[in-house]
Tab-separated table of C-alpha atoms and ligand atoms in Angstrom:
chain	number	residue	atom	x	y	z
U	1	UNK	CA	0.000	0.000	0.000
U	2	UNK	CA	1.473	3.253	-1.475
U	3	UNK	CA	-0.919	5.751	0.144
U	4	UNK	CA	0.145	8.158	2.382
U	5	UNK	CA	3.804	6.966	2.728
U	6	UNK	CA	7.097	9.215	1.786
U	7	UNK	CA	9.609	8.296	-0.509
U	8	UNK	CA	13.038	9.416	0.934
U	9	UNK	CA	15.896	6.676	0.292
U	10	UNK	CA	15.264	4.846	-2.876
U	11	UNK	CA	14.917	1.128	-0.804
U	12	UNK	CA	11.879	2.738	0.685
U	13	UNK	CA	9.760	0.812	-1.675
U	14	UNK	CA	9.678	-2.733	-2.456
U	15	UNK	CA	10.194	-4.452	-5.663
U	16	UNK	CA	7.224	-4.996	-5.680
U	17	UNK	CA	5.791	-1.576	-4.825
U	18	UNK	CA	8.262	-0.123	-7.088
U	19	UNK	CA	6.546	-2.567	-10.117
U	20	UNK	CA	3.241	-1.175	-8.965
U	21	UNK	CA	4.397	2.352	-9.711
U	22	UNK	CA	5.861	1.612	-13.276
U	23	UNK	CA	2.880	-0.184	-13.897
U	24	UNK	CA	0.951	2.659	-13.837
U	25	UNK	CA	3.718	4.738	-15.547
U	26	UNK	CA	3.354	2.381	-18.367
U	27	UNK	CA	-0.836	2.781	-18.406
U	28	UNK	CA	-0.203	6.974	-18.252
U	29	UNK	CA	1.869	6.597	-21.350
U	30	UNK	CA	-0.120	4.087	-23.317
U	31	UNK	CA	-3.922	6.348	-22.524
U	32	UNK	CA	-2.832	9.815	-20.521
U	33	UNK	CA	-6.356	10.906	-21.351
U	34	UNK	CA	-7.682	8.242	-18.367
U	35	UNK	CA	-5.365	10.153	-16.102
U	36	UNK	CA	-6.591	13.868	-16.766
U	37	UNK	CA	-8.766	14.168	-13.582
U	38	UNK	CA	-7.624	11.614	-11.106
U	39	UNK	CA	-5.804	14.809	-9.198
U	40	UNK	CA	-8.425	17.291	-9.100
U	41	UNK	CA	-8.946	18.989	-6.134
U	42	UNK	CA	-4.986	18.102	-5.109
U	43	UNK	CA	-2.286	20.309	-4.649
U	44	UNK	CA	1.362	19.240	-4.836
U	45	UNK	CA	4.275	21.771	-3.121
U	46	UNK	CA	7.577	21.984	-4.781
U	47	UNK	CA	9.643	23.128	-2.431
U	48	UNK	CA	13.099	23.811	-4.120
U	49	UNK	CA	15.642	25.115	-1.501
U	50	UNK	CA	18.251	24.128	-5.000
U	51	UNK	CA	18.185	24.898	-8.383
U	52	UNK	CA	16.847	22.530	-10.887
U	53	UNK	CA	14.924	22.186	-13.804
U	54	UNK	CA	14.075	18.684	-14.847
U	55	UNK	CA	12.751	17.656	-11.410
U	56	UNK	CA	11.019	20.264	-10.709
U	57	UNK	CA	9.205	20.922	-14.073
U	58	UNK	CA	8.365	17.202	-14.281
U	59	UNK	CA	7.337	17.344	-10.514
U	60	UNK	CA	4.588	20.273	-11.910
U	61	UNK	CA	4.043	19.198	-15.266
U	62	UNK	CA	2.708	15.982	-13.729
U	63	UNK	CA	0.674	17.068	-11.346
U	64	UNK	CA	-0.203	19.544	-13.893
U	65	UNK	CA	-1.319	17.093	-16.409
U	66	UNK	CA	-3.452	15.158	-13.707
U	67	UNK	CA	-5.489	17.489	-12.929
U	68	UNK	CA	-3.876	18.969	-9.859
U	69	UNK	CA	-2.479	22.187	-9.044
U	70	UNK	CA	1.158	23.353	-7.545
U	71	UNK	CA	2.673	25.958	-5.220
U	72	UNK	CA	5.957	26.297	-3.975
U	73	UNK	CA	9.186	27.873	-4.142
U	74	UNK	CA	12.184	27.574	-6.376
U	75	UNK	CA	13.724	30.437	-4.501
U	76	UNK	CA	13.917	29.765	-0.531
U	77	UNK	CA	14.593	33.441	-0.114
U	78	UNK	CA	11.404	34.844	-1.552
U	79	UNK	CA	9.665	32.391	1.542
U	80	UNK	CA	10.000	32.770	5.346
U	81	UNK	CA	13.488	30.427	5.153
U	82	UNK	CA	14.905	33.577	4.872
U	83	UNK	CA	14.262	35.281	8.244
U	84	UNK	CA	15.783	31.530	9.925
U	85	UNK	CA	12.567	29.243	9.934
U	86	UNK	CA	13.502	25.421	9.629
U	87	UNK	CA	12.450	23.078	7.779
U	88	UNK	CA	10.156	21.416	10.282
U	89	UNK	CA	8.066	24.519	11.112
U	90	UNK	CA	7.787	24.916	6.840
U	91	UNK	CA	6.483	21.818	6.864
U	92	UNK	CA	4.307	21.658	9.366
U	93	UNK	CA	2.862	24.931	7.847
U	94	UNK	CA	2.834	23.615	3.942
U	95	UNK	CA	1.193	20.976	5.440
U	96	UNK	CA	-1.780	22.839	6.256
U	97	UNK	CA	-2.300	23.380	2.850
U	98	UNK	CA	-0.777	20.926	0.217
U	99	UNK	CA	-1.467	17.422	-0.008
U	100	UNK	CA	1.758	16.373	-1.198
U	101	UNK	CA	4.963	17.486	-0.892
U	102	UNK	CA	8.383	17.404	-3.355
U	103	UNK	CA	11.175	18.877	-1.413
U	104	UNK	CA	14.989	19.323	-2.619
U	105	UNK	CA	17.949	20.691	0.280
U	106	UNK	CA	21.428	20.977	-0.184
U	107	UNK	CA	21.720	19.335	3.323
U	108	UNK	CA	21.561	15.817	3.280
U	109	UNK	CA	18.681	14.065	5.589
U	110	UNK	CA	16.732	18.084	5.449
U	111	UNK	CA	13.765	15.716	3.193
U	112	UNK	CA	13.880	12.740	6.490
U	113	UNK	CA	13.118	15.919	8.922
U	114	UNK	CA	10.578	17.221	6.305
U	115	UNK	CA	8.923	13.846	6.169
U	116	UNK	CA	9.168	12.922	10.422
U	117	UNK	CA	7.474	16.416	11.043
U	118	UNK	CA	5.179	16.417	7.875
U	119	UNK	CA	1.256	15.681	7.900
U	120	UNK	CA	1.479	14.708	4.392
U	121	UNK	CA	3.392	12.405	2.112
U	122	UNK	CA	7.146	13.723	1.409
U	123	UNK	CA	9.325	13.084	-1.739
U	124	UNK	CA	12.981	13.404	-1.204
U	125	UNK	CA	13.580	15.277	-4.484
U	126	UNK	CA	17.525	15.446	-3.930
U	127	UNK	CA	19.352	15.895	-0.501
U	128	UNK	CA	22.909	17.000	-1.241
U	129	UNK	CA	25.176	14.718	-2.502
U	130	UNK	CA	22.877	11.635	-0.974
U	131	UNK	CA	20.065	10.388	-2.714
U	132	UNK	CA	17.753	11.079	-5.650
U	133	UNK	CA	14.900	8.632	-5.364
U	134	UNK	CA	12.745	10.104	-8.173
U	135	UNK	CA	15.627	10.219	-10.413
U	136	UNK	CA	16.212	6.635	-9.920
U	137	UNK	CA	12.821	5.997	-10.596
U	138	UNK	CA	12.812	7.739	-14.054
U	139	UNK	CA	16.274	5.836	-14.349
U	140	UNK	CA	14.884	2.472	-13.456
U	141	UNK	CA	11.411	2.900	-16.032
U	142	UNK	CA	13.902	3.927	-18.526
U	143	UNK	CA	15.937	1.192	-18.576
U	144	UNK	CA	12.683	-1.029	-18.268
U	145	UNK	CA	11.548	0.523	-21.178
U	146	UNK	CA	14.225	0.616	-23.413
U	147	UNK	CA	16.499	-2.499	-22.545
U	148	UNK	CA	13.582	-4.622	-21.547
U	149	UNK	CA	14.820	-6.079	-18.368
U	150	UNK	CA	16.753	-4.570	-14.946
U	151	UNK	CA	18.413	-7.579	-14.542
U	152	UNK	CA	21.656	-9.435	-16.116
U	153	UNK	CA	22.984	-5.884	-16.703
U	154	UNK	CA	26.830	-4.487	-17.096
U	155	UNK	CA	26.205	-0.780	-16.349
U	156	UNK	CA	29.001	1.553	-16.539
U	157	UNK	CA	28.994	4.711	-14.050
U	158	UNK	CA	30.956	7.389	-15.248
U	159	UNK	CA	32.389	10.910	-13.538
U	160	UNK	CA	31.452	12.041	-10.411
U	161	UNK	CA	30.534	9.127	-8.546
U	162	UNK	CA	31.143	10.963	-5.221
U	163	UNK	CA	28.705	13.702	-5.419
U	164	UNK	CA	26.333	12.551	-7.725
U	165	UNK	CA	23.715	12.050	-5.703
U	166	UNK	CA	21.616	10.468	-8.686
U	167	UNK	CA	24.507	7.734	-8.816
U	168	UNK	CA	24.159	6.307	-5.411
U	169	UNK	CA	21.022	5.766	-5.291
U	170	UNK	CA	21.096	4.017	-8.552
U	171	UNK	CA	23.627	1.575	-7.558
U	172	UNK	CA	21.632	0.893	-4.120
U	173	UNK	CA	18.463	0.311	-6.291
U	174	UNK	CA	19.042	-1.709	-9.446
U	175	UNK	CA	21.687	-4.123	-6.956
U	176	UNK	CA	18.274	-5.481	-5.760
U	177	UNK	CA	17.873	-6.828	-9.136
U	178	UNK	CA	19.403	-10.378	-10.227
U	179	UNK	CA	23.118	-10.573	-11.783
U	180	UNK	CA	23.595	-6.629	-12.262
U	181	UNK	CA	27.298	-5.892	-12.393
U	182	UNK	CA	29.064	-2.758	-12.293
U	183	UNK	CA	31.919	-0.769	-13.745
U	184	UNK	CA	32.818	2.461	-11.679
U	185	UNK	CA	34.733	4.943	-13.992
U	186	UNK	CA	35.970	7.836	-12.153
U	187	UNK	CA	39.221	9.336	-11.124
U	188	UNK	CA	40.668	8.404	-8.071
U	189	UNK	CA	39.206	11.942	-6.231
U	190	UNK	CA	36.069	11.044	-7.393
U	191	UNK	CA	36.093	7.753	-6.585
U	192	UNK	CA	31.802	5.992	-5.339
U	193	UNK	CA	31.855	6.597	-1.224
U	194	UNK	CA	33.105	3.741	0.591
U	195	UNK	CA	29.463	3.452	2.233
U	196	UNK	CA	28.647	2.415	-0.708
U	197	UNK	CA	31.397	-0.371	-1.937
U	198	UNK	CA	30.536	-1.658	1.801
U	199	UNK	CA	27.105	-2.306	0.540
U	200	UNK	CA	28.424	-4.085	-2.632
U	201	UNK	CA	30.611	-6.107	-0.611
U	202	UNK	CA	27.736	-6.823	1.774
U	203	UNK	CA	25.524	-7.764	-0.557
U	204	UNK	CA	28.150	-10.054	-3.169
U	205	UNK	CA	27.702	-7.518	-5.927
U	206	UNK	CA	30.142	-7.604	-8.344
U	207	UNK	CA	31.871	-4.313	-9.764
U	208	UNK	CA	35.338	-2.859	-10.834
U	209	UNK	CA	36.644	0.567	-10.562
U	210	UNK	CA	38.464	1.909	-13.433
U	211	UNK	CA	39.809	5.203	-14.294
U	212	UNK	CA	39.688	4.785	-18.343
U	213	UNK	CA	36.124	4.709	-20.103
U	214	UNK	CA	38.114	3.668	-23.175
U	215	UNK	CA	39.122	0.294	-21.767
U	216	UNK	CA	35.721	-0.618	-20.412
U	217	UNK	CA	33.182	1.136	-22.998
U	218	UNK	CA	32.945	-1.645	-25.483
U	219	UNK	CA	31.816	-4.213	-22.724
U	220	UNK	CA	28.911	-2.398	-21.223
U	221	UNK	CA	24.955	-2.393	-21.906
U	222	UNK	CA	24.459	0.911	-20.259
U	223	UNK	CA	26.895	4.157	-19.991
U	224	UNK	CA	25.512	6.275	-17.246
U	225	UNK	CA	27.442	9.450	-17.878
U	226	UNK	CA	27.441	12.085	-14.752
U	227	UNK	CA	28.605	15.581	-14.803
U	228	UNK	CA	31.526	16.872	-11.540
U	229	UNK	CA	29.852	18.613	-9.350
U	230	UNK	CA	30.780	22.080	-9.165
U	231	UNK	CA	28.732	23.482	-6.575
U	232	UNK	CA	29.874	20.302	-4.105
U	233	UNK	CA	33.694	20.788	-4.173
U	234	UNK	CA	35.537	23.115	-1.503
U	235	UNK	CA	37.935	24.070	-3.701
U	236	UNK	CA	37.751	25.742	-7.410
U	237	UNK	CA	40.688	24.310	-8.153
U	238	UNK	CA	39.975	20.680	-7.885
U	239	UNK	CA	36.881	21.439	-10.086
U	240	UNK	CA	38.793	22.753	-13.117
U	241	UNK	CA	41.791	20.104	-12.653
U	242	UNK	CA	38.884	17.578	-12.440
U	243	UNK	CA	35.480	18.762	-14.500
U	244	UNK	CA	36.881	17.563	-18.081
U	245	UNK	CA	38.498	14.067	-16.725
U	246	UNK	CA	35.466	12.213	-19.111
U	247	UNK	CA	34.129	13.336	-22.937
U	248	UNK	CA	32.188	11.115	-24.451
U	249	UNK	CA	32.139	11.858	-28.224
U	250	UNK	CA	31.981	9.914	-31.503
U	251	UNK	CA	35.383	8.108	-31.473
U	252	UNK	CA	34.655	6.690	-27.675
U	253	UNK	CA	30.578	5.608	-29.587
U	254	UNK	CA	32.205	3.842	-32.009
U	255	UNK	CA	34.121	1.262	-29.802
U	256	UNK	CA	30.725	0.575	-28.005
U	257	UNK	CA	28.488	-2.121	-28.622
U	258	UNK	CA	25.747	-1.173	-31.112
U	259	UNK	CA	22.792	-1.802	-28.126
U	260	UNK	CA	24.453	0.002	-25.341
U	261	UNK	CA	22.232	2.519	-24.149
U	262	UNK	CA	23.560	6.347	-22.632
U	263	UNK	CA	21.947	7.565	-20.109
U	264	UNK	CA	22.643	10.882	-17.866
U	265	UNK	CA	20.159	12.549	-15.483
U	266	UNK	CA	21.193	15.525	-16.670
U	267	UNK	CA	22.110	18.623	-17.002
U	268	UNK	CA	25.013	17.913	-18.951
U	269	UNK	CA	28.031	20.625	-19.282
U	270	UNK	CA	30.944	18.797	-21.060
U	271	UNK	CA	31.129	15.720	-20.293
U	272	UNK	CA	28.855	14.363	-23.301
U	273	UNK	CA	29.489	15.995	-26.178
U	274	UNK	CA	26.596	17.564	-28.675
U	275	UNK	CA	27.699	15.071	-31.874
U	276	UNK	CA	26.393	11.925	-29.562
U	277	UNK	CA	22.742	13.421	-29.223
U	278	UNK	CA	22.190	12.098	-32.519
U	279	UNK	CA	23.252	8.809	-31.928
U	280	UNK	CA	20.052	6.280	-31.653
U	281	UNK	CA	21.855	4.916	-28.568
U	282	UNK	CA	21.568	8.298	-26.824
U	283	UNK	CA	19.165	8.131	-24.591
U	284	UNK	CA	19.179	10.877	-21.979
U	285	UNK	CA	16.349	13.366	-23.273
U	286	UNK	CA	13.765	10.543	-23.619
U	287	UNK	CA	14.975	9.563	-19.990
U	288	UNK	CA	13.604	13.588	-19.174
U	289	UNK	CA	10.432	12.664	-20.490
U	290	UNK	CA	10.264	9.019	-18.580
U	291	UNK	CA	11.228	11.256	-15.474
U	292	UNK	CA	7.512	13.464	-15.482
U	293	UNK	CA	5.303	9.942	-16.270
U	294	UNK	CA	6.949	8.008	-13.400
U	295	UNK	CA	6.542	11.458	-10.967
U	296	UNK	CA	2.741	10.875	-12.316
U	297	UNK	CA	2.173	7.289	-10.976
U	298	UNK	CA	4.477	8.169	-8.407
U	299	UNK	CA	2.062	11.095	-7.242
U	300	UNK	CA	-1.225	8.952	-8.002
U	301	UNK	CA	0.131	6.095	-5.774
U	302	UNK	CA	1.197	8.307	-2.759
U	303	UNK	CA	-2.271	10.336	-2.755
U	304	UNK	CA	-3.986	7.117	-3.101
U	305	UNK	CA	-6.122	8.496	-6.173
U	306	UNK	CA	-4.476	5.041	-7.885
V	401	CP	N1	18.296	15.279	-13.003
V	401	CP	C1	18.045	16.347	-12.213
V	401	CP	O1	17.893	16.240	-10.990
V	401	CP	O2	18.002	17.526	-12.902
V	401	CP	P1	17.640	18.923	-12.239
V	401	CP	O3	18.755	19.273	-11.288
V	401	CP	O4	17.531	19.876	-13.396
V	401	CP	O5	16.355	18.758	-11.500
């Protein structure tokens, strides 16, 4: 039962829960005109103490295009965050209003408070450099979608794998499903957080970690390309040294396999560049558009209107 709960770490759902949800992902896309009302009268906050534009557009767009309405912030500083209030008093008060809530913080756990002092359901939309729930959502329907299967996959993870946020909780979520493996492709600064190569160990996952996407490319069914981090590192210097370390262009394409997928939550600033987009195997901006019809079913399940 989906209703009424808050989706914070991406194991917060069960396989099979998480089934139910692309399920109905999978109905919204096939007839979105059955879905046009099932929101009305529901209002969904989008409370964005972060830039973005992908979540939170999909976040509204979705609730948009199921007949509910949004309000929020994108701006903390235009709300009463600004003169010191915390998050649980915000939430307590949104709470009075909204039904539903989408929050992103740069401070990692802010959506856990949200969600223990929160009347309504709460959606970790990204805390820090932790987790990304929804984004592994739209990253697990995509896959689904395109390859067919989440299982018996080699998936390559490439860049920042110590601040992407969207990369952890990928790894903690598709390792659930049978004989995934996984190539890590980052430089050594960048390197996945050892709380998560504990978890692989744990759990007899097997992975490599490799500084070269040239030596690896040709083996894998997905590339999951990630962009550094800028606004995580303490020092601009580290950033330049480190925010070109992986291209991916045509000559790095052509020694992949002709069904690997590319996927990237995005945005993207160098590290794929524009030449690939045309590439069938590119896959990122239909990933975008996977991202608002999981955030649909995700919504419908959580306010129990599905
Ligand atoms: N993928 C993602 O989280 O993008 P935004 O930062 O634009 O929301």
């Amino acid at each position: 039962m989906l209703k009424g709960r808050n989706l914070i770490d991406p194991m917060d759902f069960t396989l099979e829960e998480l089934e139910e949800i692309f399920k109905l992902a999978d109905q919204i896309i096939s007839n979105p005109e059955d879905f046009t009302h099932i929101c009305q009268g529901k209002l969904l906050a989008t409370l964005f103490y972060e830039p973005s534009t992908r979540t939170r557009f999909s976040f509204e767009a979705a609730m948009i295009r199921l007949g509910g309405q949004v309000i929020g912030f994108s701006e903390p500083n235009s709300s009463s965050v600004s003169k010191g209030e915390s998050v649980a008093d915000t939430i307590r008060t949104v709470g009075c209003y909204a039904d539903i809530v989408a929050m992103r913080h740069p401070k990692e756990g802010a959506p856990k408070v949200a969600a223990i002092n929160s009347p309504i359901p709460v959606i970790n939309a990204g805390d820090g450099g932790h987790q990304h729930p929804t984004q592994t959502l739209t990253d697990l329907l995509t896959i689904k979608s395109i390859k067919g299967r989440l299982s018996n996959l080699k998936i390559g993870l490439c860049g920042d794998l110590k601040f992407g946020r969207t990369v952890h909780s990928l790894i903690k979520a598709i390792s659930r499903y049978q004989n995934n493996k996984f190539v890590l492709i980052a430089p050594k600064e960048l390197k996945v957080p050892e709380y998560i190569i504990k978890e692989l160990n744990k759990n007899n996952i097997e992975y490599k970690e490799v500084e070269k996407l040239e030596d690896v490319i040709g083996d894998l069914d997905i590339l999951y390309m990630t962009r550094v981090q800028k606004e995580r590192f303490f020092n601009e210097e580290d950033y330049i040294r480190l925010k070109d370390s992986y291209i991916l262009d045509e000559a790095k394409m052509s020694i992949a396999s002709e069904d690997m997928i590319v996927l990237h939550p995005l945005p993207r600033v160098n590290e794929i560049a524009y030449e690939v987009d045309d590439d069938p195997r590119a896959c990122y901006f239909k990933q975008a558009k996977y991202g608002m019809y999981v955030r649909m079913a995700l919504i419908a399940k959580l306010l129990g209107v599905r």
